[in-house]
Short mmCIF file of C-alpha atoms in Angstrom, two decimals:
data_model
loop_
_atom_site.label_atom_id
_atom_site.label_comp_id
_atom_site.label_asym_id
_atom_site.label_seq_id
_atom_site.Cartn_x
_atom_site.Cartn_y
_atom_site.Cartn_z
CA UNK A 6 -31.29 10.64 37.33
CA UNK A 7 -32.67 7.30 36.15
CA UNK A 8 -30.98 4.10 37.27
CA UNK A 9 -31.10 0.46 36.17
CA UNK A 10 -33.38 -0.24 39.13
CA UNK A 11 -35.97 2.31 37.97
CA UNK A 12 -39.28 0.37 38.13
CA UNK A 13 -41.02 2.45 35.47
CA UNK A 14 -41.52 0.99 31.98
CA UNK A 15 -38.77 1.95 29.52
CA UNK A 16 -39.32 4.78 27.07
CA UNK A 17 -37.96 2.71 24.17
CA UNK A 18 -40.24 -0.25 24.91
CA UNK A 19 -43.30 2.03 25.00
CA UNK A 20 -42.38 3.64 21.67
CA UNK A 21 -41.64 0.25 20.09
CA UNK A 22 -45.02 -1.10 21.24
CA UNK A 23 -46.80 1.83 19.57
CA UNK A 24 -44.83 1.27 16.34
CA UNK A 25 -45.84 -2.40 16.38
CA UNK A 26 -49.55 -1.59 16.80
CA UNK A 27 -51.16 -2.20 13.39
CA UNK A 28 -54.80 -1.17 13.90
CA UNK A 29 -55.12 2.56 13.14
CA UNK A 30 -57.44 3.39 16.03
CA UNK A 31 -55.30 1.40 18.49
CA UNK A 32 -52.13 3.07 17.13
CA UNK A 33 -53.68 6.50 17.73
CA UNK A 34 -54.46 5.55 21.34
CA UNK A 35 -51.04 3.97 21.95
CA UNK A 36 -49.23 6.98 20.51
CA UNK A 37 -51.17 9.48 22.58
CA UNK A 38 -50.53 7.33 25.67
CA UNK A 39 -46.75 7.24 25.06
CA UNK A 40 -46.60 11.03 24.64
CA UNK A 41 -48.72 11.57 27.74
CA UNK A 42 -46.81 9.03 29.87
CA UNK A 43 -43.47 10.58 28.88
CA UNK A 44 -44.75 14.08 29.67
CA UNK A 45 -46.03 12.95 33.08
CA UNK A 46 -42.79 11.18 34.03
CA UNK A 47 -44.21 7.65 33.89
CA UNK A 48 -41.50 6.28 31.57
CA UNK A 49 -37.85 5.66 32.43
CA UNK A 50 -35.08 7.09 30.25
CA UNK A 51 -34.00 3.67 28.98
CA UNK A 52 -33.25 2.66 25.41
CA UNK A 53 -33.11 -1.08 26.04
CA UNK A 54 -34.89 -2.34 22.91
CA UNK A 55 -34.34 -1.58 19.22
CA UNK A 56 -36.92 0.02 16.99
CA UNK A 57 -38.48 -2.29 14.35
CA UNK A 58 -37.21 -2.07 10.76
CA UNK A 59 -40.80 -1.45 9.69
CA UNK A 60 -43.79 -0.47 11.81
CA UNK A 61 -46.83 -2.75 11.87
CA UNK A 62 -49.40 -1.94 9.22
CA UNK A 63 -53.09 -2.81 8.94
CA UNK A 64 -54.12 -5.31 6.24
CA UNK A 65 -55.63 -2.42 4.29
CA UNK A 66 -54.87 -0.17 2.50
CA UNK A 67 -52.94 -2.10 -0.13
CA UNK A 68 -49.53 -0.40 -0.43
CA UNK A 69 -48.30 0.31 -3.95
CA UNK A 70 -45.20 1.89 -5.42
CA UNK A 71 -45.94 5.59 -6.05
CA UNK A 72 -45.80 5.06 -9.85
CA UNK A 73 -48.52 2.38 -9.62
CA UNK A 74 -51.01 4.55 -7.74
CA UNK A 75 -54.29 5.12 -9.62
CA UNK A 76 -55.03 8.70 -10.62
CA UNK A 77 -57.31 10.48 -8.13
CA UNK A 78 -59.44 12.15 -10.77
CA UNK A 79 -60.36 15.79 -11.11
CA UNK A 80 -63.33 17.84 -10.13
CA UNK A 81 -65.62 17.77 -7.17
CA UNK A 82 -67.05 14.27 -7.54
CA UNK A 83 -67.64 12.34 -4.32
CA UNK A 84 -65.12 9.75 -5.50
CA UNK A 85 -62.43 12.41 -6.04
CA UNK A 86 -63.18 13.94 -2.63
CA UNK A 87 -62.86 10.59 -0.87
CA UNK A 88 -59.62 9.85 -2.76
CA UNK A 89 -58.17 13.19 -1.62
CA UNK A 90 -59.02 12.59 2.04
CA UNK A 91 -57.82 8.98 1.86
CA UNK A 92 -54.44 10.21 0.58
CA UNK A 93 -54.22 12.78 3.40
CA UNK A 94 -55.23 10.15 5.99
CA UNK A 95 -52.44 7.88 4.75
CA UNK A 96 -49.84 10.63 5.00
CA UNK A 97 -50.90 11.44 8.56
CA UNK A 98 -51.00 7.74 9.54
CA UNK A 99 -47.45 7.13 8.28
CA UNK A 100 -46.35 10.41 9.90
CA UNK A 101 -47.30 8.94 13.31
CA UNK A 102 -44.74 6.18 12.77
CA UNK A 103 -42.12 8.54 11.35
CA UNK A 104 -42.28 10.69 14.50
CA UNK A 105 -42.32 7.69 16.87
CA UNK A 106 -39.34 6.16 15.07
CA UNK A 107 -37.46 9.48 15.21
CA UNK A 108 -37.88 9.62 19.00
CA UNK A 109 -37.17 5.93 19.61
CA UNK A 110 -34.29 5.42 17.18
CA UNK A 111 -32.34 8.62 17.87
CA UNK A 112 -33.53 9.72 21.32
CA UNK A 113 -30.65 8.18 23.28
CA UNK A 114 -28.17 10.09 21.13
CA UNK A 115 -30.12 13.35 20.96
CA UNK A 116 -31.51 13.73 24.48
CA UNK A 117 -34.78 14.36 26.35
CA UNK A 118 -35.78 17.61 24.59
CA UNK A 119 -35.57 15.84 21.22
CA UNK A 120 -37.76 13.00 22.50
CA UNK A 121 -40.28 15.46 23.97
CA UNK A 122 -40.52 17.35 20.67
CA UNK A 123 -40.97 14.31 18.45
CA UNK A 124 -43.40 12.53 20.77
CA UNK A 125 -45.49 15.72 20.67
CA UNK A 126 -45.28 15.54 16.85
CA UNK A 127 -46.42 11.90 16.98
CA UNK A 128 -49.39 12.85 19.19
CA UNK A 129 -50.32 15.66 16.77
CA UNK A 130 -50.18 13.29 13.79
CA UNK A 131 -52.35 10.79 15.69
CA UNK A 132 -54.90 13.53 16.36
CA UNK A 133 -54.80 14.62 12.69
CA UNK A 134 -55.40 11.05 11.56
CA UNK A 135 -58.30 10.62 14.00
CA UNK A 136 -60.15 13.76 12.89
CA UNK A 137 -59.62 12.90 9.21
CA UNK A 138 -60.96 9.37 9.81
CA UNK A 139 -64.02 10.88 11.46
CA UNK A 140 -64.47 13.28 8.53
CA UNK A 141 -64.20 10.38 6.06
CA UNK A 142 -66.77 8.37 8.04
CA UNK A 143 -69.19 11.24 7.42
CA UNK A 144 -68.70 10.59 3.69
CA UNK A 145 -69.35 6.88 4.15
CA UNK A 146 -65.66 6.06 3.63
CA UNK A 147 -62.78 4.69 5.69
CA UNK A 148 -59.00 4.52 5.62
CA UNK A 149 -58.12 1.33 3.77
CA UNK A 150 -60.89 1.60 1.17
CA UNK A 151 -58.37 2.66 -1.50
CA UNK A 152 -54.72 1.77 -2.18
CA UNK A 153 -51.94 4.00 -0.80
CA UNK A 154 -48.29 4.50 -1.66
CA UNK A 155 -45.32 3.28 0.35
CA UNK A 156 -42.91 6.08 -0.56
CA UNK A 157 -42.89 7.88 2.80
CA UNK A 158 -41.49 4.99 4.81
CA UNK A 159 -38.77 4.39 2.20
CA UNK A 160 -37.28 7.76 3.23
CA UNK A 161 -37.08 6.47 6.81
CA UNK A 162 -35.45 3.20 5.73
CA UNK A 163 -32.76 5.07 3.80
CA UNK A 164 -31.80 7.17 6.86
CA UNK A 165 -31.87 4.71 9.78
CA UNK A 166 -28.14 5.15 10.39
CA UNK A 167 -27.90 8.94 10.68
CA UNK A 168 -30.08 11.34 12.64
CA UNK A 169 -28.88 14.32 10.58
CA UNK A 170 -29.96 12.59 7.35
CA UNK A 171 -33.33 11.65 8.86
CA UNK A 172 -33.97 15.23 10.04
CA UNK A 173 -32.82 16.67 6.72
CA UNK A 174 -35.14 14.44 4.70
CA UNK A 175 -38.28 13.83 6.78
CA UNK A 176 -39.19 17.10 8.52
CA UNK A 177 -37.14 19.44 6.34
CA UNK A 178 -38.12 18.08 2.91
CA UNK A 179 -41.16 15.76 3.13
CA UNK A 180 -43.09 17.70 5.80
CA UNK A 181 -41.96 21.00 4.30
CA UNK A 182 -43.54 19.88 1.02
CA UNK A 183 -46.82 19.72 2.96
CA UNK A 184 -46.41 23.41 3.80
CA UNK A 185 -46.20 24.11 0.06
CA UNK A 186 -49.16 22.04 -1.16
CA UNK A 187 -51.67 22.34 1.72
CA UNK A 188 -52.77 25.97 1.05
CA UNK A 189 -53.97 25.13 -2.49
CA UNK A 190 -55.72 21.98 -1.24
CA UNK A 191 -57.31 24.05 1.54
CA UNK A 192 -58.65 26.56 -0.99
CA UNK A 193 -60.06 23.76 -3.14
CA UNK A 194 -61.75 22.13 -0.13
CA UNK A 195 -63.15 25.46 1.04
CA UNK A 196 -64.45 26.27 -2.47
CA UNK A 197 -66.26 22.91 -2.56
CA UNK A 198 -68.23 23.97 0.54
CA UNK A 199 -66.51 21.55 2.93
CA UNK A 200 -66.13 23.87 5.93
CA UNK A 201 -65.16 21.03 8.29
CA UNK A 202 -62.46 19.83 5.90
CA UNK A 203 -61.13 23.39 5.60
CA UNK A 204 -60.87 23.66 9.40
CA UNK A 205 -59.02 20.33 9.55
CA UNK A 206 -56.49 21.41 6.91
CA UNK A 207 -55.96 24.80 8.59
CA UNK A 208 -55.16 23.01 11.85
CA UNK A 209 -52.79 20.59 10.11
CA UNK A 210 -50.95 23.42 8.35
CA UNK A 211 -50.39 25.32 11.63
CA UNK A 212 -49.13 22.16 13.36
CA UNK A 213 -46.85 21.18 10.47
CA UNK A 214 -45.04 24.52 10.64
CA UNK A 215 -44.11 23.64 14.23
CA UNK A 216 -43.08 20.12 13.23
CA UNK A 217 -40.76 21.37 10.50
CA UNK A 218 -39.33 23.90 12.96
CA UNK A 219 -38.49 21.10 15.41
CA UNK A 220 -36.67 19.35 12.58
CA UNK A 221 -34.69 22.40 11.53
CA UNK A 222 -33.76 23.34 15.12
CA UNK A 223 -32.52 19.86 16.05
CA UNK A 224 -30.72 19.56 12.71
CA UNK A 225 -28.90 22.86 13.33
CA UNK A 226 -28.01 21.85 16.90
CA UNK A 227 -26.67 18.50 15.71
CA UNK A 228 -24.56 20.14 13.00
CA UNK A 229 -23.15 22.69 15.47
CA UNK A 230 -22.17 19.90 17.88
CA UNK A 231 -20.35 18.21 15.02
CA UNK A 232 -18.72 21.48 13.94
CA UNK A 233 -20.25 21.57 10.45
CA UNK A 234 -22.28 24.38 8.85
CA UNK A 235 -26.00 23.43 8.83
CA UNK A 236 -26.86 24.95 5.44
CA UNK A 237 -24.21 23.14 3.41
CA UNK A 238 -24.75 19.92 5.41
CA UNK A 239 -28.48 20.02 4.64
CA UNK A 240 -27.92 20.61 0.93
CA UNK A 241 -25.44 17.74 0.75
CA UNK A 242 -27.71 15.30 2.62
CA UNK A 243 -30.77 16.19 0.54
CA UNK A 244 -28.75 15.80 -2.67
CA UNK A 245 -27.69 12.35 -1.43
CA UNK A 246 -31.05 11.02 -0.21
CA UNK A 247 -33.76 12.86 -2.17
CA UNK A 248 -34.07 12.65 -5.94
CA UNK A 249 -35.58 15.75 -7.45
CA UNK A 250 -38.14 16.36 -4.70
CA UNK A 251 -37.19 19.96 -3.90
CA UNK A 252 -39.04 22.00 -6.49
CA UNK A 253 -41.27 25.07 -6.48
CA UNK A 254 -43.75 26.49 -5.87
CA UNK A 255 -42.68 27.11 -2.27
CA UNK A 256 -44.73 28.51 0.60
CA UNK A 257 -41.95 30.91 1.58
CA UNK A 258 -43.75 32.47 4.57
CA UNK A 259 -44.56 29.08 6.16
CA UNK A 260 -41.06 27.79 5.42
CA UNK A 261 -39.54 30.90 6.99
CA UNK A 262 -41.74 30.43 10.09
CA UNK A 263 -40.43 26.85 10.24
CA UNK A 264 -36.80 28.00 10.16
CA UNK A 265 -35.90 26.82 6.66
CA UNK A 266 -33.31 28.78 4.69
CA UNK A 267 -34.72 30.19 1.45
CA UNK A 268 -31.20 30.37 -0.02
CA UNK A 269 -30.75 26.62 0.54
CA UNK A 270 -33.96 25.25 -0.89
CA UNK A 271 -33.93 27.74 -3.79
CA UNK A 272 -30.39 26.68 -4.65
CA UNK A 273 -31.34 23.00 -4.48
CA UNK A 274 -34.42 23.57 -6.63
CA UNK A 275 -32.27 25.39 -9.18
CA UNK A 276 -29.72 22.55 -9.18
CA UNK A 277 -32.52 19.99 -9.67
CA UNK A 278 -33.91 21.96 -12.62
CA UNK A 279 -30.53 22.08 -14.31
CA UNK A 280 -29.44 18.60 -13.34
#
């Protein structure tokens, strides 16, 4: 049992500090340190500081509304390749903050297992970002060279008040979309002869299945504690917070491995198509 006299640094303060680290390399290190320190019992179970409204961001990339993003271009040109990896790096970088914020904002309410799961997600995302940055460096490119969109964090801002909404939207819709699109990207990267890139994407896909599963498990547990059916609650929350984002094609096997209900997302996709 932790007491007010516990001399260890507070868990919330450590998570907040990582969220407020702007430099990508420093954020990777801070995130891995928080996850490690929590796992090793070096942080006290104290939620004595609030999470920031927005995490710190580096000066670059320039963040644009999704509709203002330049087209990546087709084909196997070096420019198109770099644009693809830059987009993936941005998703993984923002995912670090999404997982940190999940643990820091809702951990007191949800408990130690929840914090452990989402700090492990944050550490995974930090590792993904780091290996992508290294891969990009081999192409003579770096994160920040191109603009990026700000849509991912907007989903977090819309759900700061409700852990069920955050779980429904971030792991169970946004990350689940990664399960759907990554296999085709992986095939394209492999066909271009980029064996290292293919290995990176295979690793990310395997990890993301686990991340989505954490989301679906904690969402179901939260719904059961509140005495509401998880499937209908998820459909209602996604209809409220996500506009038209649930659409096929779906990676049914990966989604099933992650604990997502095919009946639910198929019904939502059908409703979106007819709406």
